[in-house]
Amino acid sequence: MIGRNNYRKTKAGGGWKAIRYSLEKAIEVGPWKLWKKMRSANACKTCALGMGGLAGGMVNEQKHFPEVCKKSLQAQVADMKGSIPHDFFEKYDVETLLSYSPKQLEDAGRLSYPVILENNAKYFKPISFEKAIEYISLALTNTKADQTAFYSSGRSSNEAAFLLQSFARVYGTNNVMNCSYYCHQASSVALQMVLGSGTATIDINDLDKTDLVLLIGANPASNHPRLMTKLAQIRNRGGQVIVVNPIFEPALHKFHVPSNIKSLFFGSEIASLYVQPLAGGDIALLVGVLKAILELNKINWQFLKEYTTNWQSVINHASDINWQEIIDGSGVSQEIIYKMANMLLNSKAAIFAWAMGLTHHKNGVDNILALCNLALATGNVGKPGAGLLPIRGHSNVQGIGSVGFTPTLKAGVKQVLEMAYQKELPSINGLDTYAMIESADAGNIKTLIALGGNLWGSNPNSNWASSAMQKIKTSVYLSTKLNQGHIHGRGENTIILPVLARDEEKQSTTQESMFSYVRLSAGGDQNIKGQMQSETEIIAEIANKVLGKSPVNWLHLQNHDEIRKLISQSIPGYKNIADIDSTHQEFTVDGRVFHEPVFLTEDKHAYMEVTPLPVFDPNALRLITIRSEGQFNTVVYEEADIYRGIPHRYCLLISSQDANRFAIKDGQRIRVRGEAGSMDNIEIVVGSIRSGVVAMFYPEANILIKGDIDDRSKTPAFKNSPVWIETY
Ligand SMILES: Nc1nc2c(c(=O)[nH]1)N[C@H]1C(S)=C(S)[C@@H](COP(=O)(O)OP(=O)(O)OC[C@H]3O[C@@H](n4cnc5c(=O)[nH]c(N)nc54)[C@H](O)[C@@H]3O)O[C@H]1N2
Ligand SMILES: Nc1nc2c(c(=O)[nH]1)N[C@H]1C(S)=C(S)[C@@H](COP(=O)(O)OP(=O)(O)OC[C@H]3O[C@@H](n4cnc5c(=O)[nH]c(N)nc54)[C@H](O)[C@@H]3O)O[C@H]1N2
Ligand SMILES: [Mo]
């Protein structure tokens, strides 16, 4: 056991620690076995930065080798360690499993046999696949289509997601939602408004051409570690990185890139300028930078006039607003704002990159619009080396959305699918993710089919999410590992079906990266023994049982080539997927990357919109819920966060100014009260976070948060939620 004091010092990221961790992991499952799997031709399972595929594992989109990070090893090893013991569910009843932590459930092993919990029984029991499919089909047959919901996380394949959304629609519902509503939906909505296209405007090569990255509301050191190599390279060639983050993330200051000897020993500088705004202060800050550029008379007027619309109102807003409002709203001084403006003006080609620090807000869409306004006013969209980069989460979250696992289908897709399936598809609006939980709470969802993920754990207001989800009559989870969602988010009847991970699939599958690059995963041998089935096999069997062979022959669609033909015909930009298994041509989705300032809006201009400054409760602390260095979303691998010096998951990171203000000390235990609930016995960690803002780990802190919903993206405010501290 490592003593608490060992964590008191925050660390630069990466380096020997990452290497040692990797070696330890290799020993857990056998180094050769792990190496073979890591090098197999499959897309990496972690973030959407994307690596692996046809060129083999540990290769990025530029065919560079070796590309590896601690996280990819973590995810791979987790899928290779043994299965859940055969008597696990006999030994532990639901009551006991409810008390298990995310890590305990993750460590229980791989799901390798189907289980069922019937009529709120005390125990899950094994069930055969055949019986389980029959049970699910019966539940679907007996449920009205609009009382059924289909959820997908971002780990599954394009093929599985396309097949499941197709089944849902032919069955009769648009209640098809994915984890992106809790993730980057604000980015997709804003980018769609601005550009007529909801994804990154750049490809990976642009990162080699840029001379400035504005990294705002993202912690790639832990969540997209291979982006750190790119950031270090930008600094090495004389470029700049501006970090905007209320937490001083030590690993964004200095990072030891493990694959570079010099960097490994001495570390690489990452941030040239580190700005710590208030949580939720980004709009004020970004409007402030625009105002400074206006005052410096350096707006790129020619770009605005030629390539954008509504720029005048955005400029007027920046011009009219007074500096005090900007300084108070952002918590950043005018001097620093001017510094940011000058750095941006000195750059020839800048990239604006962001993640959950901007999207997880009541005004998430406005956050992104404000960033887009700044990028456009400096002429940094639509040219090589410059543009907008939402740093996406799951390895295939972008693909899941592209292939239509969304409540609304893109223009034209519905018509093509209606032709292909010879069936009129539903036209009433489907539910988004949060609306679906609300609907479950109102007793209106009878059957839920979840393709991976942890829907319960990803929700704000955990106690409410439990009671809402427990009102569902039949919940079905297709999963690789056990998680709290299976237990707390159980229905009256719950079935958990074990599935193959992508490196174990019997047929090839495809995934899309955050640069819109579609790669082919070859599949491979099972990592562990067990009854796991392919996701598409299960979906097709359920569809066949519920809807029969006509008008759609679902069993025929178990063949991934057949699914890919349909994707190719119906999904914009995906034409090349049809023969990918034989052509071996991975590709970038057409129409996504903008190297010219000609956009996909009706008038081909980028649209700009005024972003009002939000107002917050001045008396509350602003809680941001974040990921630690040792977790992947609701999956916890390590209890401590070594980069931030946080010893375990039940801590509150607070600034020394606020600790003094509340007369609390490092190590003291307190109660944290939020709008939805409170947590006792939380340990204070005094650290480098700006005053007024506190941080805790997700998913545990979801108990506290009500999660106000952004009107446009339907995303809950997981960051900047009001909390109060109570001492005992
Ligand atoms: N290892 C690992 N990798 C992952 C994941 C994981 O859990 N583990 N999750 C994947 C997924 S699904 C996603 S979406 C991404 C998430 O990747 P990130 O978005 O990087 O993750 P978070 O920890 O949610 O928060 C990001 C950062 O935003 C900052 N922040 C919080 N509030 C604000 C604010 O108001 N303004 C600004 N400017 N900054 C703010 C936080 O201090 C934190 O550093 O990572 C993906 N990759
Ligand atoms: N408070 C707070 N809440 C948040 C966030 C936050 O920052 N703060 N972040 C939000 C974000 S960005 C996201 S993306 C969501 C995450 O929401 P989800 O994507 O729903 O959750 P995960 O924790 O990634 O899901 C993990 C589970 O996926 C399953 N799984 C893994 N691989 C596979 C596979 O190949 N196939 C199948 N079928 N199953 C698989 C395993 O059972 C594993 O336990 O949470 C959101 N919730
Ligand atoms: Mo995410």
Coordinates of N, CA and C and ligand atoms in Angstrom, one line a residue, residues 46-49 69-72 74 153-154 179 182-184 215-225 243-249 252 274-283 285 354-361 367 391-395 397 616 622-635 637 644 653 689 693-698 718-720, ligand 1:
T46 N -9.5 2.6 -26.7 CA -9.7 3.7 -25.7 C -10.3 5.0 -26.4
C47 N -9.4 5.9 -26.6 CA -10.0 7.2 -27.0 C -10.1 7.3 -28.6
A48 N -10.8 8.4 -29.0 CA -11.1 8.6 -30.4 C -9.9 9.2 -31.2
L49 N -8.7 9.3 -30.6 CA -7.6 9.8 -31.3 C -7.2 8.7 -32.4
C69 N 0.0 4.0 -25.6 CA -0.2 4.8 -24.3 C -0.6 3.8 -23.2
K70 N -0.5 4.2 -22.0 CA -0.8 3.4 -20.9 C -2.3 2.9 -20.9
K71 N -3.1 3.8 -21.5 CA -4.6 3.5 -21.5 C -4.9 2.4 -22.4
S72 N -4.2 2.4 -23.6 CA -4.6 1.3 -24.5 C -4.2 -0.1 -23.9
Q74 N -4.1 -0.7 -20.7 CA -5.0 -0.9 -19.6 C -6.3 -1.6 -20.1
S153 N -23.2 3.0 -26.3 CA -22.0 3.7 -25.9 C -21.2 3.9 -27.1
G154 N -19.9 4.3 -27.0 CA -19.1 4.5 -28.2 C -18.0 3.5 -28.4
C179 N -24.2 7.8 -26.1 CA -23.5 8.5 -25.0 C -23.1 9.9 -25.3
Y182 N -24.2 13.0 -23.5 CA -23.6 13.3 -22.3 C -22.1 13.7 -22.5
C183 N -21.8 13.9 -23.8 CA -20.3 14.0 -24.1 C -20.1 15.2 -25.0
H184 N -20.0 15.0 -26.4 CA -19.6 16.0 -27.3 C -20.8 16.6 -28.1
L215 N -5.6 24.8 -26.2 CA -6.2 23.6 -25.6 C -7.1 24.0 -24.5
I216 N -8.4 23.9 -24.7 CA -9.3 24.5 -23.7 C -10.3 23.5 -23.2
G217 N -10.3 23.3 -21.8 CA -11.3 22.4 -21.2 C -11.0 20.9 -21.6
A218 N -9.7 20.5 -21.6 CA -9.4 19.2 -21.9 C -8.1 18.8 -21.2
N219 N -8.1 17.5 -20.8 CA -6.9 17.0 -20.1 C -6.3 15.8 -20.8
P220 N -5.7 16.0 -22.0 CA -5.2 14.9 -22.8 C -4.1 14.1 -22.1
A221 N -3.4 14.7 -21.2 CA -2.4 13.9 -20.5 C -2.9 12.6 -20.0
S222 N -4.1 12.6 -19.4 CA -4.7 11.4 -19.0 C -5.7 10.8 -20.0
N223 N -6.4 11.6 -20.7 CA -7.5 11.1 -21.5 C -7.2 10.9 -23.0
H224 N -6.2 11.6 -23.5 CA -5.7 11.4 -24.9 C -4.2 11.5 -25.0
P225 N -3.5 10.5 -24.3 CA -2.1 10.7 -24.1 C -1.3 10.9 -25.4
V243 N -2.9 26.6 -22.7 CA -3.8 25.8 -21.9 C -4.8 26.6 -21.2
V244 N -6.1 26.3 -21.3 CA -7.1 27.1 -20.5 C -7.8 26.0 -19.7
N245 N -7.6 26.1 -18.4 CA -8.2 25.0 -17.5 C -8.2 25.5 -16.0
P246 N -9.3 25.4 -15.3 CA -9.3 25.9 -13.9 C -8.4 25.1 -13.0
I247 N -8.1 23.9 -13.4 CA -7.1 23.1 -12.6 C -5.7 23.3 -13.3
F248 N -4.7 23.5 -12.5 CA -3.4 23.4 -13.0 C -3.0 22.0 -13.1
E249 N -3.1 21.4 -14.3 CA -2.8 20.0 -14.5 C -1.3 19.9 -14.7
L252 N 0.0 18.8 -18.0 CA -0.1 19.7 -19.2 C 0.9 20.8 -19.1
Y274 N -0.3 29.1 -19.3 CA -1.4 28.4 -18.6 C -2.4 29.3 -18.0
V275 N -3.6 29.3 -18.5 CA -4.6 30.3 -18.0 C -5.6 29.5 -17.2
Q276 N -5.9 30.0 -15.9 CA -6.8 29.3 -15.0 C -8.1 30.1 -14.8
P277 N -9.1 29.9 -15.7 CA -10.3 30.7 -15.5 C -11.3 30.1 -14.5
L278 N -12.3 30.7 -14.2 CA -13.4 30.1 -13.4 C -14.1 29.0 -14.2
A279 N -14.5 28.0 -13.6 CA -15.3 27.0 -14.3 C -16.5 27.8 -14.9
G280 N -16.9 27.6 -16.1 CA -18.0 28.3 -16.7 C -17.6 29.7 -17.1
G281 N -16.3 30.1 -17.0 CA -15.8 31.4 -17.4 C -15.3 31.5 -18.8
D282 N -15.5 30.5 -19.6 CA -14.8 30.4 -20.9 C -15.4 31.4 -21.9
I283 N -16.8 31.6 -21.8 CA -17.4 32.5 -22.8 C -16.8 33.9 -22.5
L285 N -14.1 34.7 -21.2 CA -12.7 34.8 -21.6 C -12.5 34.9 -23.1
W354 N -10.7 21.2 -27.9 CA -11.4 21.2 -26.6 C -12.1 19.9 -26.4
A355 N -12.5 19.7 -25.1 CA -13.2 18.5 -24.7 C -14.3 18.8 -23.7
M356 N -14.4 18.0 -22.7 CA -15.6 18.1 -21.8 C -15.6 19.4 -20.9
G357 N -14.5 20.1 -20.8 CA -14.4 21.3 -20.0 C -15.3 22.4 -20.7
L358 N -15.6 22.2 -22.0 CA -16.5 23.2 -22.7 C -17.9 22.6 -22.9
T359 N -18.0 21.3 -23.1 CA -19.3 20.8 -23.5 C -20.2 20.5 -22.3
H360 N -19.6 20.2 -21.1 CA -20.5 19.8 -20.0 C -21.0 21.0 -19.2
H361 N -21.7 21.8 -19.9 CA -22.2 23.0 -19.2 C -23.7 23.3 -19.7
N367 N -20.6 27.9 -25.4 CA -19.1 27.8 -25.2 C -18.4 27.5 -26.5
I391 N -12.0 17.2 -29.2 CA -11.2 16.0 -28.9 C -12.2 14.9 -28.4
R392 N -12.6 14.0 -29.2 CA -13.7 13.1 -28.9 C -13.3 12.0 -27.9
G393 N -14.4 11.4 -27.3 CA -14.2 10.5 -26.2 C -13.9 9.1 -26.7
H394 N -14.9 8.2 -26.7 CA -14.8 6.8 -27.0 C -14.2 6.6 -28.4
S395 N -13.5 5.4 -28.5 CA -12.9 5.1 -29.8 C -13.8 5.1 -31.0
V397 N -17.1 6.6 -30.9 CA -18.3 7.4 -30.6 C -18.7 8.2 -31.9
F616 N -23.9 33.1 -12.7 CA -23.9 32.0 -11.8 C -24.1 32.5 -10.3
R622 N -18.1 26.1 -7.3 CA -18.4 25.5 -8.6 C -17.7 24.2 -8.7
L623 N -18.5 23.1 -8.7 CA -17.9 21.8 -8.7 C -17.8 21.3 -10.2
I624 N -16.5 20.9 -10.5 CA -16.4 20.2 -11.8 C -16.1 18.7 -11.5
T625 N -16.8 17.9 -12.3 CA -16.5 16.4 -12.1 C -15.6 16.0 -13.2
I626 N -14.5 15.3 -12.8 CA -13.5 15.0 -13.8 C -13.1 13.5 -13.7
R627 N -12.3 13.1 -14.7 CA -11.7 11.8 -14.8 C -10.3 11.8 -14.1
S628 N -10.0 10.7 -13.4 CA -8.7 10.6 -12.8 C -7.7 10.0 -13.8
E629 N -6.5 10.0 -13.5 CA -5.5 9.4 -14.4 C -5.8 7.8 -14.5
G630 N -6.5 7.3 -13.5 CA -6.6 5.8 -13.5 C -8.0 5.3 -13.8
Q631 N -8.7 6.0 -14.7 CA -10.1 5.4 -15.0 C -10.4 5.6 -16.5
F632 N -11.3 4.8 -17.0 CA -11.9 5.1 -18.3 C -13.4 5.3 -18.1
N633 N -13.8 6.5 -18.1 CA -15.2 6.8 -17.8 C -15.6 6.1 -16.5
T634 N -16.7 5.3 -16.5 CA -17.2 4.8 -15.2 C -16.3 3.5 -14.8
V635 N -15.4 3.2 -15.6 CA -14.5 2.0 -15.3 C -13.3 2.5 -14.5
Y637 N -9.7 1.8 -12.9 CA -8.6 0.8 -12.8 C -7.7 1.0 -11.6
R644 N -2.3 14.2 -10.3 CA -2.8 15.3 -9.5 C -2.5 15.2 -8.1
L653 N -10.9 18.4 -4.4 CA -9.7 19.2 -4.7 C -10.1 20.7 -4.6
I689 N -5.9 24.4 -7.9 CA -7.1 24.7 -8.7 C -7.5 26.1 -8.3
V693 N -13.5 27.3 -7.5 CA -13.8 26.0 -8.2 C -13.3 24.9 -7.4
V694 N -14.1 23.8 -7.3 CA -13.6 22.5 -6.6 C -13.8 21.4 -7.6
A695 N -13.1 20.3 -7.4 CA -13.2 19.2 -8.3 C -13.4 17.9 -7.6
M696 N -14.2 17.0 -8.2 CA -14.3 15.6 -7.6 C -14.4 14.6 -8.8
F697 N -14.2 13.4 -8.5 CA -14.2 12.4 -9.6 C -15.7 11.9 -10.0
Y698 N -15.8 11.8 -11.2 CA -17.0 11.1 -11.9 C -16.7 9.6 -11.9
F718 N -22.3 18.7 -16.2 CA -21.4 17.9 -15.3 C -20.3 18.8 -14.7
K719 N -20.0 19.9 -15.4 CA -19.0 20.8 -14.8 C -19.8 22.1 -14.4
N720 N -19.3 22.7 -13.4 CA -19.9 23.9 -12.9 C -21.3 23.7 -12.3
Ligands
LIG1 N1 -7.8 7.4 -19.9 C1 -9.0 7.8 -20.2 N2 -9.2 8.3 -21.5 C2 -10.4 8.8 -21.8 C3 -11.5 8.7 -21.0 C4 -11.3 8.3 -19.6 O1 -12.2 8.3 -18.8 N3 -10.0 7.8 -19.3 N4 -12.8 9.1 -21.4 C5 -13.0 9.3 -22.8 C6 -14.2 10.1 -23.0 S1 -15.7 9.4 -23.3 C7 -14.1 11.5 -23.1 S2 -15.4 12.4 -23.4 C8 -12.8 12.1 -23.0 C9 -12.8 13.2 -21.9 O2 -11.7 13.9 -21.8 P1 -11.6 15.3 -21.0 O3 -12.6 16.2 -21.5 O4 -10.2 15.7 -21.1 O5 -12.0 14.8 -19.5 P2 -12.6 15.5 -18.2 O6 -11.8 14.8 -17.1 O7 -14.0 15.3 -18.1 O8 -12.3 17.0 -18.1 C10 -11.5 17.7 -18.9 C11 -10.8 18.9 -18.3 O9 -11.7 20.0 -18.3 C12 -11.3 20.9 -17.3 N5 -12.5 21.8 -17.0 C13 -13.6 21.5 -16.2 N6 -14.5 22.5 -16.2 C14 -13.9 23.5 -17.0 C15 -14.4 24.7 -17.5 O10 -15.4 25.2 -17.1 N7 -13.6 25.4 -18.4 C16 -12.4 24.9 -18.8 N8 -11.7 25.6 -19.7 N9 -11.9 23.7 -18.4 C17 -12.7 23.0 -17.5 C18 -11.0 20.0 -16.1 O11 -10.2 20.6 -15.2 C19 -10.3 18.8 -16.9 O12 -8.9 19.1 -16.9 O13 -11.7 11.3 -22.8 C20 -11.8 10.0 -23.4 N10 -10.6 9.3 -23.1

